[in-house]
Amino acid sequence: VQLVESGGGEVQAGGSLRLACTASGLTDDDYAMGWFRQAPNNERIGISCVRSTDGDTYYLDSVQGRFTISSDSATNTIYLQMDDLSPEDSGVYYCVTDSDVWIPRSLCTYYSGPYWHGLDNWGRGIQVTVSP
């Protein structure tokens, strides 16, 4: 499985950015896919995840109401629309999926922090910088 991320960049506080991630090599139509963030000297944490079949979603509390995740099953692409960004949202954003995890909350929470190594497929990461 290959995950290719796009979007990201630098924006001032209050601004918006949109991330995209396209997966190739998936062998199942039912999967969870999502975004993790890693800031300098911090753990890699689950931000938002989505299920391909029913659109079930999960959001970290701190991004609820500001971020929107969506998926396009026809292209195996997910999007993360990030609005009202703050400097605390800065970091490297990684796209992730795992063939054994279908539930978005599971993908984003069970493997958050020191457990992220348990997931199989990661993108290379994309930088998001929010200036004050």
Short mmCIF file of C-alpha atoms in Angstrom, two decimals:
data_model
loop_
_atom_site.label_atom_id
_atom_site.label_comp_id
_atom_site.label_asym_id
_atom_site.label_seq_id
_atom_site.Cartn_x
_atom_site.Cartn_y
_atom_site.Cartn_z
CA VAL A 1 0.00 0.00 0.00
CA GLN A 2 1.29 3.42 -0.94
CA LEU A 3 -0.06 6.65 0.52
CA VAL A 4 0.68 9.96 -1.18
CA GLU A 5 -0.10 13.18 0.66
CA SER A 6 -0.58 16.65 -0.76
CA GLY A 7 -1.55 20.08 0.49
CA GLY A 8 -0.16 21.57 3.64
CA GLY A 9 2.13 24.58 3.83
CA GLU A 10 2.21 27.70 5.94
CA VAL A 11 -0.69 29.88 6.97
CA GLN A 12 -1.45 32.54 9.57
CA ALA A 13 -3.61 31.81 12.58
CA GLY A 14 -7.27 31.76 11.64
CA GLY A 15 -6.52 30.58 8.14
CA SER A 16 -7.38 27.34 6.35
CA LEU A 17 -5.56 24.51 4.65
CA ARG A 18 -6.67 21.33 2.92
CA LEU A 19 -4.78 18.06 2.96
CA ALA A 20 -5.34 15.15 0.60
CA CYS A 21 -4.11 11.58 0.67
CA THR A 22 -4.51 9.02 -2.10
CA ALA A 23 -3.99 5.34 -1.44
CA SER A 24 -2.94 2.74 -3.97
CA GLY A 25 -2.55 -0.99 -3.57
CA LEU A 26 -5.50 -1.42 -1.22
CA THR A 27 -6.96 -4.92 -1.30
CA ASP A 28 -10.17 -4.25 0.58
CA ASP A 29 -13.05 -1.83 -0.01
CA ASP A 30 -13.77 -1.49 3.71
CA TYR A 31 -11.05 0.30 5.60
CA ALA A 32 -10.33 3.15 7.96
CA MET A 33 -7.97 5.87 6.89
CA GLY A 34 -6.90 9.03 8.63
CA TRP A 35 -4.46 11.66 9.72
CA PHE A 36 -1.95 11.74 12.55
CA ARG A 37 0.09 14.74 13.60
CA GLN A 38 3.55 14.91 15.10
CA ALA A 39 4.89 18.18 16.49
CA PRO A 40 8.56 18.57 17.48
CA ASN A 41 9.37 16.66 20.67
CA ASN A 42 5.86 15.21 20.79
CA GLU A 43 4.25 11.87 20.15
CA ARG A 44 2.44 11.09 16.91
CA ILE A 45 -1.27 11.45 17.70
CA GLY A 46 -4.46 10.65 15.82
CA ILE A 47 -6.28 13.77 14.63
CA SER A 48 -9.10 12.54 12.45
CA CYS A 49 -10.06 9.26 10.81
CA VAL A 50 -12.83 8.06 8.48
CA ARG A 51 -14.28 4.75 7.30
CA SER A 52 -14.51 4.19 3.57
CA THR A 53 -17.88 2.43 3.52
CA ASP A 54 -20.22 4.37 5.81
CA GLY A 55 -18.40 7.66 6.33
CA ASP A 56 -18.09 7.13 10.07
CA THR A 57 -15.64 9.67 11.45
CA TYR A 58 -13.54 10.44 14.49
CA TYR A 59 -12.07 13.77 15.56
CA LEU A 60 -9.66 14.67 18.32
CA ASP A 61 -11.47 16.99 20.73
CA SER A 62 -9.18 19.92 20.00
CA VAL A 63 -10.05 19.91 16.28
CA GLN A 64 -13.76 19.07 16.54
CA GLY A 65 -15.77 21.77 14.77
CA ARG A 66 -12.74 23.16 12.94
CA PHE A 67 -11.55 20.19 10.88
CA THR A 68 -13.62 18.13 8.46
CA ILE A 69 -12.53 14.78 7.09
CA SER A 70 -14.08 13.29 3.98
CA SER A 71 -13.43 10.37 1.68
CA ASP A 72 -13.85 9.53 -1.98
CA SER A 73 -14.03 5.76 -2.28
CA ALA A 74 -13.88 5.91 -6.08
CA THR A 75 -10.34 7.29 -5.93
CA ASN A 76 -9.31 5.99 -2.49
CA THR A 77 -8.65 9.55 -1.45
CA ILE A 78 -9.32 11.27 1.85
CA TYR A 79 -9.33 14.96 2.53
CA LEU A 80 -8.84 17.00 5.67
CA GLN A 81 -10.24 20.50 5.54
CA MET A 82 -8.66 22.51 8.36
CA ASP A 83 -10.26 25.81 9.28
CA ASP A 84 -9.58 28.39 11.99
CA LEU A 85 -6.07 27.06 12.37
CA SER A 86 -3.96 27.90 15.39
CA PRO A 87 -0.19 27.54 16.03
CA GLU A 88 -0.99 24.46 18.15
CA ASP A 89 -2.10 22.72 14.95
CA SER A 90 1.41 22.92 13.51
CA GLY A 91 3.35 19.76 12.85
CA VAL A 92 3.96 17.03 10.33
CA TYR A 93 0.71 15.41 9.25
CA TYR A 94 0.84 11.76 8.28
CA CYS A 95 -1.75 9.82 6.33
CA VAL A 96 -2.32 6.29 7.63
CA THR A 97 -4.34 3.17 6.95
CA ASP A 98 -4.24 -0.44 8.07
CA SER A 99 -6.04 -3.41 6.51
CA ASP A 100 -6.88 -4.80 9.94
CA VAL A 101 -8.53 -1.65 11.30
CA TRP A 102 -11.96 -0.61 10.05
CA ILE A 103 -13.23 1.61 12.86
CA PRO A 104 -12.08 5.25 12.67
CA ARG A 105 -12.03 5.72 16.45
CA SER A 106 -9.86 2.64 16.78
CA LEU A 107 -7.44 3.79 14.11
CA CYS A 108 -7.08 7.23 15.62
CA THR A 109 -7.03 6.40 19.33
CA TYR A 110 -5.69 2.88 19.96
CA TYR A 111 -2.57 3.66 17.95
CA SER A 112 -2.07 7.21 19.11
CA GLY A 113 1.03 8.25 21.01
CA PRO A 114 3.65 5.55 21.56
CA TYR A 115 1.55 2.88 19.82
CA TRP A 116 1.66 4.35 16.32
CA HIS A 117 4.25 1.78 15.31
CA GLY A 118 1.47 -0.80 15.33
CA LEU A 119 -0.05 0.51 12.11
CA ASP A 120 1.18 -0.83 8.80
CA ASN A 121 0.91 1.89 6.18
CA TRP A 122 2.08 5.49 6.49
CA GLY A 123 2.59 8.34 4.11
CA ARG A 124 5.82 10.30 4.14
CA GLY A 125 4.25 13.19 6.02
CA ILE A 126 3.52 16.78 5.07
CA GLN A 127 4.38 19.91 7.00
CA VAL A 128 1.71 22.26 8.31
CA THR A 129 2.92 25.48 9.90
CA VAL A 130 0.57 28.00 11.48
CA SER A 131 2.12 31.30 12.45
CA PRO A 132 0.64 33.54 15.18
#
